[in-house]
XYZ file of N, CA and C in Angstrom:
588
model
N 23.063 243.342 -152.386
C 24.205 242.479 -152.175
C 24.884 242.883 -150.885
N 25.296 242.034 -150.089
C 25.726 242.362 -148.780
C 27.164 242.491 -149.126
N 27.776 243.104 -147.792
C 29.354 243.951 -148.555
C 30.273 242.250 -148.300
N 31.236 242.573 -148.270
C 32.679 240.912 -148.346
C 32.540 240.449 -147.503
N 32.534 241.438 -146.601
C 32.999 241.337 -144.589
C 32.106 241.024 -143.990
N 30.432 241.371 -144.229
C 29.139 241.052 -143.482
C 29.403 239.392 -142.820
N 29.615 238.683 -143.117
C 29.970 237.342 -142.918
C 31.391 237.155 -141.495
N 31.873 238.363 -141.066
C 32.856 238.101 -140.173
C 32.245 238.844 -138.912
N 31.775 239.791 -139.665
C 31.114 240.281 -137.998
C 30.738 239.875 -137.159
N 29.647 238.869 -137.223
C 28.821 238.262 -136.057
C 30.266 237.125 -135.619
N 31.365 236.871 -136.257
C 32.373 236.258 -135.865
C 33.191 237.364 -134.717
N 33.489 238.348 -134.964
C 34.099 239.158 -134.665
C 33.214 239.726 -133.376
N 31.869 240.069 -133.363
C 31.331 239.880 -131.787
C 31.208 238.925 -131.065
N 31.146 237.782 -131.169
C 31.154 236.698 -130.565
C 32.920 236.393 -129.516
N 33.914 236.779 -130.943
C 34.931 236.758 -129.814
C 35.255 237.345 -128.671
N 35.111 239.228 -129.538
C 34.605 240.180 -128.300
C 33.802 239.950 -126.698
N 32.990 239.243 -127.119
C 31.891 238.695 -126.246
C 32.840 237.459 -125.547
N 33.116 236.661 -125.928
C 33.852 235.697 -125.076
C 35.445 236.116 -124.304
N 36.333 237.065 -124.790
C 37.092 237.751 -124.297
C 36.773 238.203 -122.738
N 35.098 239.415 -123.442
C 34.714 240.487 -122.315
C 34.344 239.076 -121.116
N 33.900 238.032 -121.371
C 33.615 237.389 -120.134
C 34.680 236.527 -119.413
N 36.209 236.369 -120.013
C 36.935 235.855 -119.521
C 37.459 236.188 -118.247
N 38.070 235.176 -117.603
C 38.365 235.884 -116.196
C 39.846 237.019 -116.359
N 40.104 237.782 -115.922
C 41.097 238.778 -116.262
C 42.344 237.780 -115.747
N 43.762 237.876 -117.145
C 44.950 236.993 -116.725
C 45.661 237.625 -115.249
N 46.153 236.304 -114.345
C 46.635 236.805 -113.400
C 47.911 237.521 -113.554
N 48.475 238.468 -112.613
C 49.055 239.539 -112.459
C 50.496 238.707 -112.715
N 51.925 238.971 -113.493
C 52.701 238.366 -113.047
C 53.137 238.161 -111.977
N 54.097 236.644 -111.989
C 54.712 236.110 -110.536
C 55.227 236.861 -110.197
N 56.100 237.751 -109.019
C 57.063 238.876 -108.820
C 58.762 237.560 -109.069
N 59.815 238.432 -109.001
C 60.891 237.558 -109.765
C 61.351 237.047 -108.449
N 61.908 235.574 -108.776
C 61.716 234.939 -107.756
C 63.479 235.607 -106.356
N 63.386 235.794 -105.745
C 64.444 236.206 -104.988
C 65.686 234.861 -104.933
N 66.900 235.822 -105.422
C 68.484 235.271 -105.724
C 68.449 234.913 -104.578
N 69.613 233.637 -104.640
C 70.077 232.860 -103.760
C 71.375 234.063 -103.533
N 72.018 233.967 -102.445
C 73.077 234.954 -102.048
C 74.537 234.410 -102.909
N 74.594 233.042 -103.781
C 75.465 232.301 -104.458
C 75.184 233.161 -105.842
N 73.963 233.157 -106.331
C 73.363 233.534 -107.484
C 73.529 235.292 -107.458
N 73.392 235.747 -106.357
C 73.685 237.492 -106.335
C 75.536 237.945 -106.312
N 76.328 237.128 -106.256
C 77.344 237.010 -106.333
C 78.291 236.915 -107.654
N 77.682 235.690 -108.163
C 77.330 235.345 -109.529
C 77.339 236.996 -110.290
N 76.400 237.585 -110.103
C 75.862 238.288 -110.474
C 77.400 239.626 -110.576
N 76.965 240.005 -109.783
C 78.110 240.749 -109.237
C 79.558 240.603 -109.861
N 80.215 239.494 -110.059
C 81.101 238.982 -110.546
C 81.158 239.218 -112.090
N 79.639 238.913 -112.539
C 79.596 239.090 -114.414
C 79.924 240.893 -114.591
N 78.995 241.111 -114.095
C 78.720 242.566 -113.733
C 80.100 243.758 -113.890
N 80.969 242.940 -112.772
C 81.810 243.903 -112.488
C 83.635 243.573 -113.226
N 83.256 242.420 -114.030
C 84.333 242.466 -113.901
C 85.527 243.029 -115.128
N 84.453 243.385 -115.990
C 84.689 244.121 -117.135
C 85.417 245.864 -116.525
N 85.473 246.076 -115.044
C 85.887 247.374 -114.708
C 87.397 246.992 -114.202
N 87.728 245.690 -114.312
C 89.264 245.307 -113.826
C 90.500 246.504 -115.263
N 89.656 246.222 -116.138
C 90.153 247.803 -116.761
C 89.810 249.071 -116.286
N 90.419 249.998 -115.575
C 90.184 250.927 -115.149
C 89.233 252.139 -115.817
N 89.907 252.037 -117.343
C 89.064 252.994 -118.009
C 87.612 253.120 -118.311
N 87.409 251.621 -118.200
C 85.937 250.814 -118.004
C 84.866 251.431 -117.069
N 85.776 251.190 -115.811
C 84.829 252.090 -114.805
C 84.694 252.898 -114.994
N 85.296 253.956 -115.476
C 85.565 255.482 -115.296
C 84.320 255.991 -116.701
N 84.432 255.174 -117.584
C 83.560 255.559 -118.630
C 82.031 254.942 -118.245
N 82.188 254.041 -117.381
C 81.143 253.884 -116.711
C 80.364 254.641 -115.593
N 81.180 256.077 -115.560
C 80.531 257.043 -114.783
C 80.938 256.651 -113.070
N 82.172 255.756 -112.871
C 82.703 255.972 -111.843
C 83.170 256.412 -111.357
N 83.668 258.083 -110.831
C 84.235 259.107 -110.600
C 85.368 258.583 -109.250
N 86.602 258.708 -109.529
C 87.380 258.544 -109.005
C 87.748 259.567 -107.545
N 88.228 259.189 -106.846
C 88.678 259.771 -105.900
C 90.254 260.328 -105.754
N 90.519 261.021 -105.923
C 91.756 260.888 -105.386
C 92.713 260.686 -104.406
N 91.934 260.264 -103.522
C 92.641 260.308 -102.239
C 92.659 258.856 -101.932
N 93.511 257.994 -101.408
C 93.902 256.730 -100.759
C 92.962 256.456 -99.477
N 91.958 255.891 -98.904
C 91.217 255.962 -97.741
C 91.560 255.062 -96.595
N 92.470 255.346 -95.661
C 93.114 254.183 -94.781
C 91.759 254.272 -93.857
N 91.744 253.174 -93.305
C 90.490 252.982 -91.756
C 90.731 254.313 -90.780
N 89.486 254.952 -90.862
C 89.718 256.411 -89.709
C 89.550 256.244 -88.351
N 89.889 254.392 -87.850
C 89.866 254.490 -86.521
C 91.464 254.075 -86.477
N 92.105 254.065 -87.300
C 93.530 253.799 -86.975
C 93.930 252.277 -87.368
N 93.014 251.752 -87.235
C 93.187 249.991 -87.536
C 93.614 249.853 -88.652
N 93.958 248.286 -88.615
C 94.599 247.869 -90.267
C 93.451 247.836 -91.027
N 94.422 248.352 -92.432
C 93.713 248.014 -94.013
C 93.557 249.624 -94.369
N 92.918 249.401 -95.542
C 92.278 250.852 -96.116
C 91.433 250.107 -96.861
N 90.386 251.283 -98.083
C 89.710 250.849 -98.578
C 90.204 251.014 -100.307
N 91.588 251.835 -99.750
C 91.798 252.054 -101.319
C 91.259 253.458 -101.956
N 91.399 253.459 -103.318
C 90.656 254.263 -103.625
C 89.156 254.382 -104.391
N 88.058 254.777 -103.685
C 86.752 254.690 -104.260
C 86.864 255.613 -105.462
N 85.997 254.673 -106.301
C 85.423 255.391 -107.462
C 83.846 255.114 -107.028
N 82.755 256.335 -107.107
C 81.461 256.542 -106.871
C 80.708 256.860 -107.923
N 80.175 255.918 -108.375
C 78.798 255.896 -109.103
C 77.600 256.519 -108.453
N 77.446 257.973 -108.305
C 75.935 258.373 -107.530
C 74.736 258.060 -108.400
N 74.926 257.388 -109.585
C 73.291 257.233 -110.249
C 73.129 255.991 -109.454
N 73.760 254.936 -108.899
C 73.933 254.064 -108.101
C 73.839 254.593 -106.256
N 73.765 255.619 -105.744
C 73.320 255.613 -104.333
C 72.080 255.011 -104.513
N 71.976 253.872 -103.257
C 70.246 253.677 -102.750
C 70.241 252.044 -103.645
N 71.235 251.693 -104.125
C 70.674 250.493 -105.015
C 71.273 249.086 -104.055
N 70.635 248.311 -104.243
C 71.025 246.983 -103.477
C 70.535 246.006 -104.683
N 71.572 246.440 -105.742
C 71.452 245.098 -107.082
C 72.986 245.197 -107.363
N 73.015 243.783 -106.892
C 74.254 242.718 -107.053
C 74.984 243.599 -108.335
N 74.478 244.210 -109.493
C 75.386 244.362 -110.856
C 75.169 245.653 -110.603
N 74.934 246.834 -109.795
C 75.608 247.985 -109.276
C 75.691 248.567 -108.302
N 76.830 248.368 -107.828
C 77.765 248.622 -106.884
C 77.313 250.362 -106.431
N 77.567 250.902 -105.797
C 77.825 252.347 -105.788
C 79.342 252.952 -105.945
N 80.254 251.872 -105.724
C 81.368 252.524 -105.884
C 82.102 251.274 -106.054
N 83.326 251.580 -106.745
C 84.597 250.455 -107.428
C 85.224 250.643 -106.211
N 86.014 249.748 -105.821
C 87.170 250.039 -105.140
C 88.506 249.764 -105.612
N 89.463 250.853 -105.925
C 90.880 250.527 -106.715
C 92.015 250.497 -105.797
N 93.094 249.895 -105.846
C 94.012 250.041 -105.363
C 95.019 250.841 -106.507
N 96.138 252.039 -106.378
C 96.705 252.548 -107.327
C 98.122 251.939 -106.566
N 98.842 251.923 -107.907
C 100.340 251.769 -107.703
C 101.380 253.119 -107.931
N 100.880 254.328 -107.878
C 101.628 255.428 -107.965
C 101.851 255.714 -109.559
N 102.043 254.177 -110.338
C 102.481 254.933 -111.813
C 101.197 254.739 -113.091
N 99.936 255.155 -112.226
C 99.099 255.317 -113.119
C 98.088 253.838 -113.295
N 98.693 252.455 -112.865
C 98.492 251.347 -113.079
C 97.268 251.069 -111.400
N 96.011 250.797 -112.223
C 94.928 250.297 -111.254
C 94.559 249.211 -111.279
N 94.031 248.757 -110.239
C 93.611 246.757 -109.754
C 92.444 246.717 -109.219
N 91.238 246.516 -109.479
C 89.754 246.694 -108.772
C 89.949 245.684 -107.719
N 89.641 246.079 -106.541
C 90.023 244.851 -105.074
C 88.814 244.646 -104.420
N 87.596 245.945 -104.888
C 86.087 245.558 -104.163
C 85.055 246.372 -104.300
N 84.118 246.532 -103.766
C 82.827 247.137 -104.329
C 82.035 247.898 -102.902
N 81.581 248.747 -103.169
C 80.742 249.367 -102.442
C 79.352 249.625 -102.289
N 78.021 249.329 -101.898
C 76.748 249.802 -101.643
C 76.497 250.590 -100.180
N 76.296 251.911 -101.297
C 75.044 252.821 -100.260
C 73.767 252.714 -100.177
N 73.402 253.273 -98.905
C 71.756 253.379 -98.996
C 71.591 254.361 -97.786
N 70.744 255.938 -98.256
C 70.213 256.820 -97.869
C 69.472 255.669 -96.310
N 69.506 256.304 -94.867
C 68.569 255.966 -93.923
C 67.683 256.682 -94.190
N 66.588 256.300 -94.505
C 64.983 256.348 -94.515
C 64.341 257.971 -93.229
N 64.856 257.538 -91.936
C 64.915 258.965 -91.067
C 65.133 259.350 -90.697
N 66.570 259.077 -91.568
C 68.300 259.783 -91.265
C 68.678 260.172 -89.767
N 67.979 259.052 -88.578
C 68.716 259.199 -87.318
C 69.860 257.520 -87.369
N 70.341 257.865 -86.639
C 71.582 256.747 -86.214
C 71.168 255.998 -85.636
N 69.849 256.507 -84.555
C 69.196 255.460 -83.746
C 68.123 254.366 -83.453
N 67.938 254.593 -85.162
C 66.921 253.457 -85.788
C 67.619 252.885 -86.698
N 66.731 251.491 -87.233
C 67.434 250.592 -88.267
C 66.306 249.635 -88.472
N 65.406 250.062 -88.790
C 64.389 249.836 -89.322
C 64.416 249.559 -90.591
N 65.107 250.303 -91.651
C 65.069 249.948 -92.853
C 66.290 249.340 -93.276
N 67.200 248.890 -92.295
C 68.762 248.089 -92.687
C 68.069 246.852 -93.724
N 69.200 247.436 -95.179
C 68.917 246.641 -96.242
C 69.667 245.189 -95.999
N 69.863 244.415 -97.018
C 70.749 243.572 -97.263
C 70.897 242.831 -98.866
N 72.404 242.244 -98.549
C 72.413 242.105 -100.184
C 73.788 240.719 -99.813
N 73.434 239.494 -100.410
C 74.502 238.373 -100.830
C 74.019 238.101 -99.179
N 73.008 237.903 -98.605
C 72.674 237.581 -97.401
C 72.980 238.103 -95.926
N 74.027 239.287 -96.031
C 74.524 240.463 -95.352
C 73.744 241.428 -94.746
N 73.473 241.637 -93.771
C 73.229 243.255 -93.507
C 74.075 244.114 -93.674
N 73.485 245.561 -94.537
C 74.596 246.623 -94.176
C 75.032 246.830 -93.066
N 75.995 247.327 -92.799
C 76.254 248.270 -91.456
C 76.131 249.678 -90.957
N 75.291 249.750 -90.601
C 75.092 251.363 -90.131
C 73.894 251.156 -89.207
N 73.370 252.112 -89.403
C 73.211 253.422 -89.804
C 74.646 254.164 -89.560
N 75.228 254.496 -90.230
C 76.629 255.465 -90.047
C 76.471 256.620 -90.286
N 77.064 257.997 -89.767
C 76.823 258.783 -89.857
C 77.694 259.909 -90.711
N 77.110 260.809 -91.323
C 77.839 261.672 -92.703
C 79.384 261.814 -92.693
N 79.802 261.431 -93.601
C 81.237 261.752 -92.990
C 82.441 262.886 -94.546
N 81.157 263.161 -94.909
C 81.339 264.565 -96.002
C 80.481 265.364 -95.964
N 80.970 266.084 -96.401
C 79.679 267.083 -97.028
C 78.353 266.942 -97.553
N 77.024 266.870 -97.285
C 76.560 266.538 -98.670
C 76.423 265.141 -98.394
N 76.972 264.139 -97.877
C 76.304 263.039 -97.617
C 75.439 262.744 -96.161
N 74.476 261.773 -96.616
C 73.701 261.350 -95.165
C 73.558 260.608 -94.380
N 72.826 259.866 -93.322
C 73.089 259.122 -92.803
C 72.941 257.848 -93.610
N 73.882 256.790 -93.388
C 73.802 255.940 -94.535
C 73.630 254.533 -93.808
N 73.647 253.356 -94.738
C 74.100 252.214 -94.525
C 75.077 251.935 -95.315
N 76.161 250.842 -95.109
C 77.248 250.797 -96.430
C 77.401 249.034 -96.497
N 77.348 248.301 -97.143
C 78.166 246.772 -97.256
C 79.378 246.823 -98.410
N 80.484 246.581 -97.882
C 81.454 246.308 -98.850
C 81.529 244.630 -98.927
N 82.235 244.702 -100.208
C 82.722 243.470 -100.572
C 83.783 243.449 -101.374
N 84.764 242.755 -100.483
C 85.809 242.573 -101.030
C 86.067 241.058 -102.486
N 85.548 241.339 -103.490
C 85.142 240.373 -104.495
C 86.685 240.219 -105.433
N 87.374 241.101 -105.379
C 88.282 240.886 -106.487
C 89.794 240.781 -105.641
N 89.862 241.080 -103.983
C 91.153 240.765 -103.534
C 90.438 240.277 -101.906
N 91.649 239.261 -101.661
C 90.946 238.850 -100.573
C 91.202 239.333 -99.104
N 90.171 239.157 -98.033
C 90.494 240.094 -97.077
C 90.803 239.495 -95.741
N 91.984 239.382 -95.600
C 91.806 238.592 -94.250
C 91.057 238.657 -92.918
N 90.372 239.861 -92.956
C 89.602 240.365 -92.105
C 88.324 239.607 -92.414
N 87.517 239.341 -93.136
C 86.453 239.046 -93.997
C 86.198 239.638 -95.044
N 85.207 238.920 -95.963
C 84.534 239.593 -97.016
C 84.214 240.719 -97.262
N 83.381 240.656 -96.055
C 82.322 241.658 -96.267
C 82.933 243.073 -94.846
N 83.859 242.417 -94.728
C 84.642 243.990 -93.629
C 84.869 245.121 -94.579
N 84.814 246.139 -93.445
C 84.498 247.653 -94.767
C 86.339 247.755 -94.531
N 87.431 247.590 -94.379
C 88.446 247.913 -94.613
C 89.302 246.358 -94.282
N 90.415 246.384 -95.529
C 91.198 245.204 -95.585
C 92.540 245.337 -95.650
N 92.913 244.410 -94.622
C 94.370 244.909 -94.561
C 95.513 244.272 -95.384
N 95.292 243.570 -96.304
C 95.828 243.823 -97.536
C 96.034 244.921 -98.487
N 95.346 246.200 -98.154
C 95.054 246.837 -99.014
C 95.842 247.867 -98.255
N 97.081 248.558 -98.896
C 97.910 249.710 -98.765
C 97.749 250.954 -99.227
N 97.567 252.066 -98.031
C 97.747 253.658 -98.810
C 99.400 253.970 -98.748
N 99.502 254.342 -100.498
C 101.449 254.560 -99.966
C 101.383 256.418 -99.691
N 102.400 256.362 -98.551
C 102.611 257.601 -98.189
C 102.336 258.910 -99.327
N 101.927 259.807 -98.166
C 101.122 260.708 -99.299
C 100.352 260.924 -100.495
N 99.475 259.555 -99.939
C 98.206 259.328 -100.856
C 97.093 259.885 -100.273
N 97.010 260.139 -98.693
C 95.764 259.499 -98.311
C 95.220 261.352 -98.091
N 94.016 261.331 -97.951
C 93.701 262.469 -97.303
C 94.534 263.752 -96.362
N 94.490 264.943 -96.291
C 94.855 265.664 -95.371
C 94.171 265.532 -94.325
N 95.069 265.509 -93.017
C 93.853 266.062 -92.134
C 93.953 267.231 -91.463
N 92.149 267.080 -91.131
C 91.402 268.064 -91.164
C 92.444 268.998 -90.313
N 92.232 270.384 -90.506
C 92.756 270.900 -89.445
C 91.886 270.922 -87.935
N 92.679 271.140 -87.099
C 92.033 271.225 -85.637
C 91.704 272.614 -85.387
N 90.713 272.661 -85.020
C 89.827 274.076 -84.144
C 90.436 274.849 -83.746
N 90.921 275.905 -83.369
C 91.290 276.949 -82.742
C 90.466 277.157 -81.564
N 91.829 277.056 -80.297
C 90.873 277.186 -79.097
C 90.251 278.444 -79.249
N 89.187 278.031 -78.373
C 88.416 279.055 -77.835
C 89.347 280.396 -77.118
N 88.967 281.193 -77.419
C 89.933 282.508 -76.601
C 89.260 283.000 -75.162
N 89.136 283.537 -74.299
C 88.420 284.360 -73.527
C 89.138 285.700 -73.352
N 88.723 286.646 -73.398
C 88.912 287.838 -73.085
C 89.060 288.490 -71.771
């Protein structure tokens, strides 16, 4: 007596057999590239759940403390950054590398814009070969370290949640106020040289 199953086998190679000769399925489409309306979009869903401050912060946005006015003297500041470093290097619309807050002194924060970094590729100033872009923008840089510990970069801000009369996409807005004795110390100056 032949066993239950004898009767499926020659079913069961045959499919095998027609499988093994199929042509292999093509590779997926890659995803089709956002319209700079649609990466915005994006950005907007993304971020706007951090207009609560605590949001960001539990979102691993590490605050700054310091107020950042423009270090060429010009109008605006940037406020205060909060930096997401699991976010350096990303150019996706829904993370930012850094929040940008404005503080009111009594604890009370207002998200006014967003920040993307990106590491230069061979960290000279005098290439730009790999200048990213994002919402149809080029970054701006290559710029050069301006901490410790950071490198030569590219940066695009966007001012998404306050508006900038400067533009959008200007890295400092002059709407945006450091109140006295917020902002950074500065650096001290060198000690001349002595000669003997």
């Amino acid at each position: 007596m032949a066993p239950r199953n004898a009767k499926l086998i020659p079913l069961a190679l045959a499919a095998a057999a027609t499988l093994a000769a199929a042509p292999p399925a093509p590779a997926p489409a890659p995803a089709p590239r956002l319209t700079s309306a649609a990466q915005l979009a994006q950005a907007y869903r993304a971020t706007a759940k951090f207009h609560r401050h605590e949001a960001g912060v539990a979102a691993g946005y590490v605050p700054d403390k310091y107020c950042v006015v423009n270090p060429s003297g010009g109008a605006g500041a940037l406020g205060y950054p909060h930096f997401n470093h699991a976010y350096d290097g990303s150019v996706d619309p829904k993370k930012p590398t850094a929040l940008l807050y404005e503080g009111d002194g009594a604890g009370r924060w207002r998200l006014a814009g967003l920040e993307w970094m990106v590491v230069d590729r061979d960290g000279r100033e005098d290439t730009d070969d790999d200048r990213p872009s994002l919402f149809g923008e080029p970054f701006r840089g290559p710029l050069p370290a301006r901490y410790p510990g950071q490198k030569v970069h590219y940066s695009l801000h966007l001012w998404l949640w306050k508006g900038n009369p400067a533009g959008r996409f200007e890295p400092f807005n002059p709407s945006v106020v450091c109140r006295p004795g917020t902002t950074r110390p500065p650096r001290p100056a060198a000690a001349p040289a002595t000669t003997p």
